[in-house]
mmCIF file of C-alpha atoms and ligand atoms in Angstrom:
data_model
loop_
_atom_site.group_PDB
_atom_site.id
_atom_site.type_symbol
_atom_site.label_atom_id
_atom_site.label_comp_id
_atom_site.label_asym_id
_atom_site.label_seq_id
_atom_site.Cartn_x
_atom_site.Cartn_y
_atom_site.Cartn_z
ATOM 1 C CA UNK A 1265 -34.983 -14.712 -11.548
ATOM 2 C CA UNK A 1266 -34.630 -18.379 -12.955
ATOM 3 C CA UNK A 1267 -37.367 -20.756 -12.342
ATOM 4 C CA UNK A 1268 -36.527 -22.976 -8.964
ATOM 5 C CA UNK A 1269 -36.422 -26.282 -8.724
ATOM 6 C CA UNK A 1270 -35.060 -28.813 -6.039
ATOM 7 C CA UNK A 1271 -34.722 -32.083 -5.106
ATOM 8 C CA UNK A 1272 -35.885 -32.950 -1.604
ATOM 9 C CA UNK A 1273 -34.603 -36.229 0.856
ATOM 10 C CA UNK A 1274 -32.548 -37.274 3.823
ATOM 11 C CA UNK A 1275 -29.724 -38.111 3.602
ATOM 12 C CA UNK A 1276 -29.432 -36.138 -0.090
ATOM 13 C CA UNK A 1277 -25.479 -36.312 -0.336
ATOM 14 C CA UNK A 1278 -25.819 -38.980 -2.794
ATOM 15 C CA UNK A 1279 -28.556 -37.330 -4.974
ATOM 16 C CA UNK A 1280 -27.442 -37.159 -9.105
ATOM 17 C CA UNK A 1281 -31.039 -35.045 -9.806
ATOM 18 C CA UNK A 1282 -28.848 -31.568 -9.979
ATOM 19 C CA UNK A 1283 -26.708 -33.391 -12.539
ATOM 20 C CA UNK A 1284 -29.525 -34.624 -14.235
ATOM 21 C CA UNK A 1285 -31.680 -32.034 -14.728
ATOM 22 C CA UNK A 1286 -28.806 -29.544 -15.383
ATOM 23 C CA UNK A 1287 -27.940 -31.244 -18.175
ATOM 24 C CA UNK A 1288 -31.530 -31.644 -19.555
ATOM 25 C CA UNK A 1289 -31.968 -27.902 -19.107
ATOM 26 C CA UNK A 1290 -28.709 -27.414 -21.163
ATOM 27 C CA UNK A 1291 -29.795 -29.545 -23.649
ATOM 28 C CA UNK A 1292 -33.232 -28.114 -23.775
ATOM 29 C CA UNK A 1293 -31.897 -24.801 -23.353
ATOM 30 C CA UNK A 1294 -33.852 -23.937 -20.364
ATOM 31 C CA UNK A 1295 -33.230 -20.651 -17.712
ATOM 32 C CA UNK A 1296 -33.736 -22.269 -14.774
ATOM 33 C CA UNK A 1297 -32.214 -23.767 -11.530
ATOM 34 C CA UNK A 1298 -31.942 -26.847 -9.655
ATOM 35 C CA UNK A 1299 -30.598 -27.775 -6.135
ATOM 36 C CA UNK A 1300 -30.585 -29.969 -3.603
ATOM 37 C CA UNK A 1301 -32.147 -29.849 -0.171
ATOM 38 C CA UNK A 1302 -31.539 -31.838 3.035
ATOM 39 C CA UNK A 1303 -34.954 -32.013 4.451
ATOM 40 C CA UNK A 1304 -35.643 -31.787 8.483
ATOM 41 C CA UNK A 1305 -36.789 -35.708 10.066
ATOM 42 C CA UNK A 1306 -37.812 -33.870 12.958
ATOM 43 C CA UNK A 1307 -40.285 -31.897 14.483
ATOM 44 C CA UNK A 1308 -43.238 -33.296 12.816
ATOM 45 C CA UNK A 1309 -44.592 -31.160 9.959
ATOM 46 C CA UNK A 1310 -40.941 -29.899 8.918
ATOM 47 C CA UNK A 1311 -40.934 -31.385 5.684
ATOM 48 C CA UNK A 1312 -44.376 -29.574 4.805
ATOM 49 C CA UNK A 1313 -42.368 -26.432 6.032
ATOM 50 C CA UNK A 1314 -39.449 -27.105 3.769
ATOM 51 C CA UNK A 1315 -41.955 -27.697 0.932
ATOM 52 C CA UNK A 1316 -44.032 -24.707 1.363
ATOM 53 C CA UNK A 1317 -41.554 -21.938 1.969
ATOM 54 C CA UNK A 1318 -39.714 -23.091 -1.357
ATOM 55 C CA UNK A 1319 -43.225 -22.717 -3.251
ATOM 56 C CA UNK A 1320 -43.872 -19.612 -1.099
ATOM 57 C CA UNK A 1321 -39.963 -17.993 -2.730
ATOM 58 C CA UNK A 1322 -40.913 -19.157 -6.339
ATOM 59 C CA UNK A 1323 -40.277 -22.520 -6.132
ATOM 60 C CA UNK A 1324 -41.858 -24.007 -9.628
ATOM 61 C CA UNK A 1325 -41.474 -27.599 -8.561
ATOM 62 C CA UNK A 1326 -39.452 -30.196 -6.769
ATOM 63 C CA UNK A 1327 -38.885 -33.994 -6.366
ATOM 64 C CA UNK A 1328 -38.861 -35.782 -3.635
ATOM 65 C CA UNK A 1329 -37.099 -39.141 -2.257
ATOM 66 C CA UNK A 1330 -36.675 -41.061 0.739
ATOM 67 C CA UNK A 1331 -38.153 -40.967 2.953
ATOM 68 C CA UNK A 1332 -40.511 -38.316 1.975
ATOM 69 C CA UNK A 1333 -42.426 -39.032 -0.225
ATOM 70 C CA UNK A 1334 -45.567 -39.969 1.334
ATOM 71 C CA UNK A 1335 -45.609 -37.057 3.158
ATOM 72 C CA UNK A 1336 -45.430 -35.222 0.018
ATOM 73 C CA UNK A 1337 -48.341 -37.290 -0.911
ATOM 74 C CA UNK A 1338 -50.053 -36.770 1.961
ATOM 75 C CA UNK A 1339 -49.990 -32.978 1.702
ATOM 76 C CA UNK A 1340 -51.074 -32.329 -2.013
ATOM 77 C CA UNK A 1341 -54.377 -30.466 -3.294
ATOM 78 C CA UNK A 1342 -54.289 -32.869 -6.439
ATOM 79 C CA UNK A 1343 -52.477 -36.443 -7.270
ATOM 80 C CA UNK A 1344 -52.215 -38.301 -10.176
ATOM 81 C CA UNK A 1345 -54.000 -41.871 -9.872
ATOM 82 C CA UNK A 1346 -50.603 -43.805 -10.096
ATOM 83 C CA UNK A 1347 -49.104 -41.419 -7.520
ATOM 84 C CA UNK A 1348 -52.935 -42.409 -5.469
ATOM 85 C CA UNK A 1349 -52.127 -46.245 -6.253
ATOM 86 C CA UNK A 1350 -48.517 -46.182 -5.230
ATOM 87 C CA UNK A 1351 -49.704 -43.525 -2.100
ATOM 88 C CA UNK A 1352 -46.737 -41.909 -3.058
ATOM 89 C CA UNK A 1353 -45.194 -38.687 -4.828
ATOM 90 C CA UNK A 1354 -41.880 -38.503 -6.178
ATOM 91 C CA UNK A 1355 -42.581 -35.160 -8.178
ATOM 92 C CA UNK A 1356 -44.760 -32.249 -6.972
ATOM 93 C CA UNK A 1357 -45.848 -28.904 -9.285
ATOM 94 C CA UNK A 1358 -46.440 -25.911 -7.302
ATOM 95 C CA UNK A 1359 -49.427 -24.290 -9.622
ATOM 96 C CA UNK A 1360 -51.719 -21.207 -8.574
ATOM 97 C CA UNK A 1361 -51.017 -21.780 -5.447
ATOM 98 C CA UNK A 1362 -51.868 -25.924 -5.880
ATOM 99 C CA UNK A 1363 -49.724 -28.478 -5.212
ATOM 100 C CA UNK A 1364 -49.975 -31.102 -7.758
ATOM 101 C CA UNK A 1365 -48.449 -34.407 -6.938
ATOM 102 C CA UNK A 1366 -47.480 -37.322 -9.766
ATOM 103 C CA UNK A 1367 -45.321 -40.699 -9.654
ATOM 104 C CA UNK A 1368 -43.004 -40.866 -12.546
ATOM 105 C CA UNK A 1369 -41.323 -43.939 -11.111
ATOM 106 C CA UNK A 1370 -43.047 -46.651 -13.102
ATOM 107 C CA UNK A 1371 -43.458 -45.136 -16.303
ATOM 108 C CA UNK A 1372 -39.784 -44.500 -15.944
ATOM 109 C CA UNK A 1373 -38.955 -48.077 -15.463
ATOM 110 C CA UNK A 1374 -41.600 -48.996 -18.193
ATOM 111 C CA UNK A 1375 -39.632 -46.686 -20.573
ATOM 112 C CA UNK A 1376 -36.042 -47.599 -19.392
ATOM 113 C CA UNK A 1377 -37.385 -51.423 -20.070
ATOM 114 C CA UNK A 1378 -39.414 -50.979 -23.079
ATOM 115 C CA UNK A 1379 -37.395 -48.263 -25.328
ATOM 116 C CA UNK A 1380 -33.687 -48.290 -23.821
ATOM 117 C CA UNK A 1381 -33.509 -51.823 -23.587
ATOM 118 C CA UNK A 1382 -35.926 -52.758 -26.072
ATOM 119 C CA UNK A 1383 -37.739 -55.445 -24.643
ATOM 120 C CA UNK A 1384 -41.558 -54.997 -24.830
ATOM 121 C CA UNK A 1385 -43.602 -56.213 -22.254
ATOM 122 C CA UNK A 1386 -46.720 -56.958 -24.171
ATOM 123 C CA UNK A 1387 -47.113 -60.900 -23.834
ATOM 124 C CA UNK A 1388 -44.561 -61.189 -21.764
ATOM 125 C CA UNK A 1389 -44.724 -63.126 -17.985
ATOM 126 C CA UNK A 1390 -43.317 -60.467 -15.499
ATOM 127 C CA UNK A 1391 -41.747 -61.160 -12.072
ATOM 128 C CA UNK A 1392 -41.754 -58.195 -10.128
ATOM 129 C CA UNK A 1393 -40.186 -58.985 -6.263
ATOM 130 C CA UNK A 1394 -41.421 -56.397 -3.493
ATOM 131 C CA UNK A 1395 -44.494 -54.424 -2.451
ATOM 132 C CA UNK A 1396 -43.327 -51.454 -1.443
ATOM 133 C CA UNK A 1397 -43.606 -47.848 -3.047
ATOM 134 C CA UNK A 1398 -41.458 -48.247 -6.172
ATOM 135 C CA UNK A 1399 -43.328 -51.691 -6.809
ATOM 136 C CA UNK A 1400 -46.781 -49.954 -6.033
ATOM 137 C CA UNK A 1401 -45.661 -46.991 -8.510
ATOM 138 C CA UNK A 1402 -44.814 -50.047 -11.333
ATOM 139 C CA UNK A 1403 -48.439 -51.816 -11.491
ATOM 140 C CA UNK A 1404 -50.466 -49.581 -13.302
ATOM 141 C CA UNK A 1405 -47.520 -48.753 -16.235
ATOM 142 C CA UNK A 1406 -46.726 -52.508 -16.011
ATOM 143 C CA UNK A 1407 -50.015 -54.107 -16.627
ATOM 144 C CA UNK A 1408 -50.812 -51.180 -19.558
ATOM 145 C CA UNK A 1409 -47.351 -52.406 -21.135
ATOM 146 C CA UNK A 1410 -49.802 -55.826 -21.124
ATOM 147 C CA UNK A 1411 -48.020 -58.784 -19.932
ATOM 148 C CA UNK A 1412 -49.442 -61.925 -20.584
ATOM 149 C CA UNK A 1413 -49.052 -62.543 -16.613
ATOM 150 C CA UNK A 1414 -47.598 -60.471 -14.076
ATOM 151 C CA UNK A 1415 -46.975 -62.055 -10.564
ATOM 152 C CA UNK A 1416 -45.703 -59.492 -7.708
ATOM 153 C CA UNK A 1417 -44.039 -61.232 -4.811
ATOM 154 C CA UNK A 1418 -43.283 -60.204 -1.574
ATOM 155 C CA UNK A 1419 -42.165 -61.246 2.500
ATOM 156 C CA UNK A 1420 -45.224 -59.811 4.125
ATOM 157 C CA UNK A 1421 -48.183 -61.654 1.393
ATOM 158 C CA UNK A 1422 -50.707 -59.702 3.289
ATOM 159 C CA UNK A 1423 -49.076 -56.679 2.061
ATOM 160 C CA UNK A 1424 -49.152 -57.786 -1.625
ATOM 161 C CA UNK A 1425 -52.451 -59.431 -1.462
ATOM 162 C CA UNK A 1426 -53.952 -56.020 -0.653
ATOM 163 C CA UNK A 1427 -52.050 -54.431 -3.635
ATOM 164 C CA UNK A 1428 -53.280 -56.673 -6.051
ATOM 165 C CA UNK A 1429 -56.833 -56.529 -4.644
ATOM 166 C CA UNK A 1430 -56.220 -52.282 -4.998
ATOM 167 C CA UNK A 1431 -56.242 -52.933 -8.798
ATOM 168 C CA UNK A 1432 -58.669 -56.258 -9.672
ATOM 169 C CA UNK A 1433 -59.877 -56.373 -12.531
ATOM 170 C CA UNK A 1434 -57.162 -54.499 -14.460
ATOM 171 C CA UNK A 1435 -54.927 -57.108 -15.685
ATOM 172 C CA UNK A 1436 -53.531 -60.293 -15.545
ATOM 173 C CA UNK A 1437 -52.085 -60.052 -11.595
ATOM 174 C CA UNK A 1438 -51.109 -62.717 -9.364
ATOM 175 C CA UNK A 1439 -49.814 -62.453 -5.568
ATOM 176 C CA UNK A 1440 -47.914 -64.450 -4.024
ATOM 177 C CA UNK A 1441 -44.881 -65.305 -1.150
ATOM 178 C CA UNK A 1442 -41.478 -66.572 -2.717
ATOM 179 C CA UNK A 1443 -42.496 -70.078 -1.369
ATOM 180 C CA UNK A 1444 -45.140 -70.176 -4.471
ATOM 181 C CA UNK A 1445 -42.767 -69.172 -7.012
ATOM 182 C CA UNK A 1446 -41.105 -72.714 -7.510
ATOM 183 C CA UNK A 1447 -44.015 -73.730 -8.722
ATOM 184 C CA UNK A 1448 -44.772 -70.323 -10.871
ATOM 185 C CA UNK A 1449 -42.075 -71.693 -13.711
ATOM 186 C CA UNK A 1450 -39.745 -69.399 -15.560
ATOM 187 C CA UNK A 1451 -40.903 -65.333 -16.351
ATOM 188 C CA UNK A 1452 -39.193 -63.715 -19.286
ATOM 189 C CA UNK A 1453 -38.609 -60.246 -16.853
ATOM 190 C CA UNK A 1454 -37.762 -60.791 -13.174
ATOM 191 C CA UNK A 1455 -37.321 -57.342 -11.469
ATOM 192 C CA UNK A 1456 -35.933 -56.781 -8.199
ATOM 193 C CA UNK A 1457 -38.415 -53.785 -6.548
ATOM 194 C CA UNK A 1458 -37.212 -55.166 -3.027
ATOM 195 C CA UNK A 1459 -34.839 -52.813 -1.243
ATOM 196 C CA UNK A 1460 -32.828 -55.695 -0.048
ATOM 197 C CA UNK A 1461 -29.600 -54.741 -2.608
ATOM 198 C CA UNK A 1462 -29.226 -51.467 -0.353
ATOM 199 C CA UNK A 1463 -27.926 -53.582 2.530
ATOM 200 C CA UNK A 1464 -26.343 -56.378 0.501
ATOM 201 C CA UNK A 1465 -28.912 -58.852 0.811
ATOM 202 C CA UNK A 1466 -30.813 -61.271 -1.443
ATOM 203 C CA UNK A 1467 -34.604 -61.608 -1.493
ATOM 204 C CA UNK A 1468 -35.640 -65.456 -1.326
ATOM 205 C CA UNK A 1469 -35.887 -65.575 -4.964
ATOM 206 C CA UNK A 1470 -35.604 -69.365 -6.368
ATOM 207 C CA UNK A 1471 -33.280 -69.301 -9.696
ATOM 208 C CA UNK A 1472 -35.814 -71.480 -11.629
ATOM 209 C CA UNK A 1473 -37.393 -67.847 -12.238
ATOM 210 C CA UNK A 1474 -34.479 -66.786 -14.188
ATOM 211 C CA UNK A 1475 -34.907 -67.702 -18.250
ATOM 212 C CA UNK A 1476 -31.085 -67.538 -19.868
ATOM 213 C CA UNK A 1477 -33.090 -65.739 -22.709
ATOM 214 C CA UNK A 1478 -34.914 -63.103 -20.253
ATOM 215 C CA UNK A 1479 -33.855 -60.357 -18.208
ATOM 216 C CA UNK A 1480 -32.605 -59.571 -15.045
ATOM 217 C CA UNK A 1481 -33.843 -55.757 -13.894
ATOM 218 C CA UNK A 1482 -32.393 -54.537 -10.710
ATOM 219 C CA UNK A 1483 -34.040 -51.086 -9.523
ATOM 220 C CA UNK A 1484 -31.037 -50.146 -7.659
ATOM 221 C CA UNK A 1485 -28.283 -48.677 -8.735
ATOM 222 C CA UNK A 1486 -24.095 -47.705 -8.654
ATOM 223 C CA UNK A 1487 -24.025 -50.753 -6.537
ATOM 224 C CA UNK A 1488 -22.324 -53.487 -9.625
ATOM 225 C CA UNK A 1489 -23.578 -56.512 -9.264
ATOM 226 C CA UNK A 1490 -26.208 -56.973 -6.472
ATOM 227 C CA UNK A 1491 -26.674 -60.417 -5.089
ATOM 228 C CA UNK A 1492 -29.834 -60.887 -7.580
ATOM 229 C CA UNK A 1493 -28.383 -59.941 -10.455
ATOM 230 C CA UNK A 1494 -25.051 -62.465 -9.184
ATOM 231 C CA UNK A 1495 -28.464 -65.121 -9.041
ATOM 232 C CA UNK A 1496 -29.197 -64.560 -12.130
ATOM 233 C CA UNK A 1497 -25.945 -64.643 -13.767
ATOM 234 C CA UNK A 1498 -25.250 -67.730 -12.470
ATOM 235 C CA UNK A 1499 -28.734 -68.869 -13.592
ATOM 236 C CA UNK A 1500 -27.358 -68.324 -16.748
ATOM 237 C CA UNK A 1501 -29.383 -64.800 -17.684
ATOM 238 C CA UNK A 1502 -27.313 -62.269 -20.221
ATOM 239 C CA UNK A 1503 -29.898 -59.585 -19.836
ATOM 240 C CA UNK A 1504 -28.619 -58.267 -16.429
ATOM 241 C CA UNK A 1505 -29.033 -54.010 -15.774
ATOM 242 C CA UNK A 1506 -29.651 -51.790 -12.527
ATOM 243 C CA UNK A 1507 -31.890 -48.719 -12.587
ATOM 244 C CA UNK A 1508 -29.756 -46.095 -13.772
ATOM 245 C CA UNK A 1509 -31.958 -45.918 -16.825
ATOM 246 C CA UNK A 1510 -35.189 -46.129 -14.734
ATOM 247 C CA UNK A 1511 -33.419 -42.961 -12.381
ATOM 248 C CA UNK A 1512 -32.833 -40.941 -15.683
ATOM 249 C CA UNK A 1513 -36.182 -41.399 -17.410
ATOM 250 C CA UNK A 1514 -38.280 -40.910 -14.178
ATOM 251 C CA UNK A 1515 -36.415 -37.519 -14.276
ATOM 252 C CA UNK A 1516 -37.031 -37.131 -17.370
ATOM 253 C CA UNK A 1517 -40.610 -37.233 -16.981
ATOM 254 C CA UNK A 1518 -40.617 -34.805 -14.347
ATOM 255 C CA UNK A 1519 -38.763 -32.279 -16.414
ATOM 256 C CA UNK A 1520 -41.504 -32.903 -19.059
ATOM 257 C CA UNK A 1521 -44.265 -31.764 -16.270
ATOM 258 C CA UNK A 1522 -42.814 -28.907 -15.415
ATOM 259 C CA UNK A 1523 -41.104 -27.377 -18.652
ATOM 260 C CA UNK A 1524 -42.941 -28.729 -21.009
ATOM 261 C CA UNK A 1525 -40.513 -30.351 -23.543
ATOM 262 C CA UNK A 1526 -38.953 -33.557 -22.858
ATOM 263 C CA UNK A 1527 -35.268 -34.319 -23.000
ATOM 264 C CA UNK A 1528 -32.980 -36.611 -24.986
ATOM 265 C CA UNK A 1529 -31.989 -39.626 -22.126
ATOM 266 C CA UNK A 1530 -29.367 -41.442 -23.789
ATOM 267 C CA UNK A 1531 -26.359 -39.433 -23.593
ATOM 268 C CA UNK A 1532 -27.471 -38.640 -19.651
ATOM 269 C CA UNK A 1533 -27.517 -43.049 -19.126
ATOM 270 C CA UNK A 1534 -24.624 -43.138 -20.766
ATOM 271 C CA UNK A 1535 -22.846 -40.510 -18.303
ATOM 272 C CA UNK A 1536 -24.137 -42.211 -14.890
ATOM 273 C CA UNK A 1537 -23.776 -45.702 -15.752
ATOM 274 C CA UNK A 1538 -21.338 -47.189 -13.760
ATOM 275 C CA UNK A 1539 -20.151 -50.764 -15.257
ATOM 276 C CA UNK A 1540 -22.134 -53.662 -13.709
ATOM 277 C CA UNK A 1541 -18.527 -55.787 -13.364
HETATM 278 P P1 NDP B 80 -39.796 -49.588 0.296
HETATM 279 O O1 NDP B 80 -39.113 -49.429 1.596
HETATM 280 O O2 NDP B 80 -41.066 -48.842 0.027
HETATM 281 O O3 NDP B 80 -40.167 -51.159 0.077
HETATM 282 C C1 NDP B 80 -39.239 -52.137 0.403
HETATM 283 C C2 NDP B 80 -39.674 -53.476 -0.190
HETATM 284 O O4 NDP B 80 -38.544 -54.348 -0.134
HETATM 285 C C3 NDP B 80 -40.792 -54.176 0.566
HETATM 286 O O5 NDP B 80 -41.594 -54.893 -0.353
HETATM 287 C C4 NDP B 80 -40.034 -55.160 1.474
HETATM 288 O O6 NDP B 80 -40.759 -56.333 1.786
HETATM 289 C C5 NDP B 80 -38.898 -55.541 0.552
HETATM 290 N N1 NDP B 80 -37.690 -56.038 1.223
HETATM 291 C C6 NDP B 80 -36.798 -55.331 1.959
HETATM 292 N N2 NDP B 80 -35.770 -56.114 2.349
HETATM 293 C C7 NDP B 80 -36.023 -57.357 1.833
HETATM 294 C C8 NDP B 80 -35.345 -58.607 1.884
HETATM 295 N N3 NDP B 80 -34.172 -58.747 2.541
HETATM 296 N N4 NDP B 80 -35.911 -59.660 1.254
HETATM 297 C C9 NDP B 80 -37.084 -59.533 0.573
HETATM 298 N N5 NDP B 80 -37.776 -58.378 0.500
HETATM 299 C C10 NDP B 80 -37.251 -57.304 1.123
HETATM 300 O O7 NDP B 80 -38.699 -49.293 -0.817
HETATM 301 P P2 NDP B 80 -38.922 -48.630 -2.258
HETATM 302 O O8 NDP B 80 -40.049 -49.345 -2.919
HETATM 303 O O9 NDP B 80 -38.973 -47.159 -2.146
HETATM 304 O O10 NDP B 80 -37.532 -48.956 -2.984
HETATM 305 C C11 NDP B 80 -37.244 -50.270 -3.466
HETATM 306 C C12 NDP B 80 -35.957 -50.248 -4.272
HETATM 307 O O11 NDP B 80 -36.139 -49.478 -5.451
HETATM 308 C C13 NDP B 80 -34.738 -49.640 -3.567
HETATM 309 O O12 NDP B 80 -33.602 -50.400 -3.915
HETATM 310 C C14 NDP B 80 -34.640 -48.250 -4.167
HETATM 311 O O13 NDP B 80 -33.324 -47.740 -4.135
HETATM 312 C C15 NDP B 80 -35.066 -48.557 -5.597
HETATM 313 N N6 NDP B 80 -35.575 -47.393 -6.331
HETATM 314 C C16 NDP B 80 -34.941 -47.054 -7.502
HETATM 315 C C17 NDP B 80 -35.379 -45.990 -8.230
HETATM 316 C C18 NDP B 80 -34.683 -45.651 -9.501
HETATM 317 O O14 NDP B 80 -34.963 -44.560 -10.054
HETATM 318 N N7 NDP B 80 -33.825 -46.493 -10.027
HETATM 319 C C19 NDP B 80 -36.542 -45.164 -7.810
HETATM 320 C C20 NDP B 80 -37.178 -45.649 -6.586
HETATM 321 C C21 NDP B 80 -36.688 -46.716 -5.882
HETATM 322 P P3 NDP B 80 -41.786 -56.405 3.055
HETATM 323 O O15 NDP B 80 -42.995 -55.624 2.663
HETATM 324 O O16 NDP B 80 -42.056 -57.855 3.201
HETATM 325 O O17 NDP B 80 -41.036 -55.792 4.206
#
């Protein structure tokens, strides 16, 4: 039988992880399999189920999205420290009977920003809006990209404030609310970790932020352009670009876990990437 693999979330209609990683297994000429699974909300426990009788038929591995992925977390044997800092799994390993979480989320946007799009970090001021678990999965591959600053923003400051704290000492970090970031000047990478594109709305980002030289990063994705990247386009920023590339090389990264050989990305980007405008 071909090794199993699956993608777990709810709703998962709109999931592009079978496309993905079929064609990195073509490409890497791997027997396996890949497919996606609509995981139970209710009772409590379900998800675990799901999980556990996929391991229990051969299941090698699996990701795992909204709005499961703390639960996934939750129920691993072992976790990587940036899936413990982000308290969050988006890739599990099912290994002698283990389950092995990691968060490639991060070090897929770190890659997707640093090697696709060429634009090292290292002395660089970063903006990154949001605190939730995609911006708690970015810290630790952000600040060892070394930034000369990076400031994470977010609505609820208490939330952000105990981020930062999670991590003193490691880098350059600031916290703030938006209402600080007049003041903060401009940031040669603003990137939008906020969910607020999924319902059309704009965090309260001021556009002195923006550089025209810098970069515009939205983590979402297939949605053209968001209201932030529309901010920063009319704040005069070229560098605009949603997370297609970040969705690709987190994958990417999980394939590289499990099978051991990494795949080319490029050609993959170039497939899903829906034009911004
Ligand atoms: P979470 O639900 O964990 O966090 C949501 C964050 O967005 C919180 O910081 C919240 O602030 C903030 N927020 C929500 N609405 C607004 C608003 N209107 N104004 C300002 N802030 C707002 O989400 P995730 O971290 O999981 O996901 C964030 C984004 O990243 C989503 O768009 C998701 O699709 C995308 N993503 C993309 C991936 C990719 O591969 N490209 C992978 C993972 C995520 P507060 O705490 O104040 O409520």
């Amino acid at each position: 039988m071909k090794d199993q693999y699956a993608v777990v979330g709810n709703p998962i209609g709109h999931t592009k992880s079978p496309l993905i990683h079929s064609l990195f297994a073509q490409e890497t000429r791997q027997d396996m399999s890949y497919t996606a699974i609509e995981g139970p909300l209710e009772p409590r426990n379900a998800f675990q189920d799901v999980v556990r009788t996929f391991a229990s038929r051969g299941g090698k591995g699996m990701n795992v999205t909204a709005p499961f992925k703390l639960e996934a977390f939750a129920m691993a044997n072992d976790r990587s420290e940036r899936a413990t800092l982000a308290g969050a799994a988006n890739t599990v390993k099912f290994e002698d009977g283990r389950l092995l979480a990691d968060n490639f989320d991060g070090i897929g946007l770190v890659r997707d920003i640093e090697v696709n799009l060429r634009l090292p970090m290292v002395g660089k001021r970063v903006l990154m809006l949001g605190a939730g678990g995609a911006a708690r999965g970015a810290l630790l591959p952000f600040l060892a990209a070394h930034p000369a600053e990076l400031v994470v923003a977010n609505r609820d400051v208490s939330k952000v404030d105990a981020l930062v704290a999670s991590v003193a000492g490691r880098g350059p970090l600031i916290a703030c609310g938006y209402s600080d970031l007049e003041r903060l000047g401009r940031f040669d990478l603003v990137v939008n970790a906020t969910s607020a594109s999924l319902t059309g709305d704009l965090p309260p980002v001021p556009p002195s932020v923006f550089s025209p030289d810098g970069t515009a990063y939205e983590l979402a994705y297939g949605k053209g352009l968001t209201p932030f990247l529309r901010l920063a386009r009319n704040a005069g920023v070229h560098g605009v670009t949603d997370g297609v590339g970040m969705l690709v090389e987190q994958a990417a990264e999980a394939f590289a876990w499990w099978r051991g050989v990494r795949p080319q990305t490029s050609a993959v980007i170039d497939r899903l990437a829906i034009p911004l405008d």
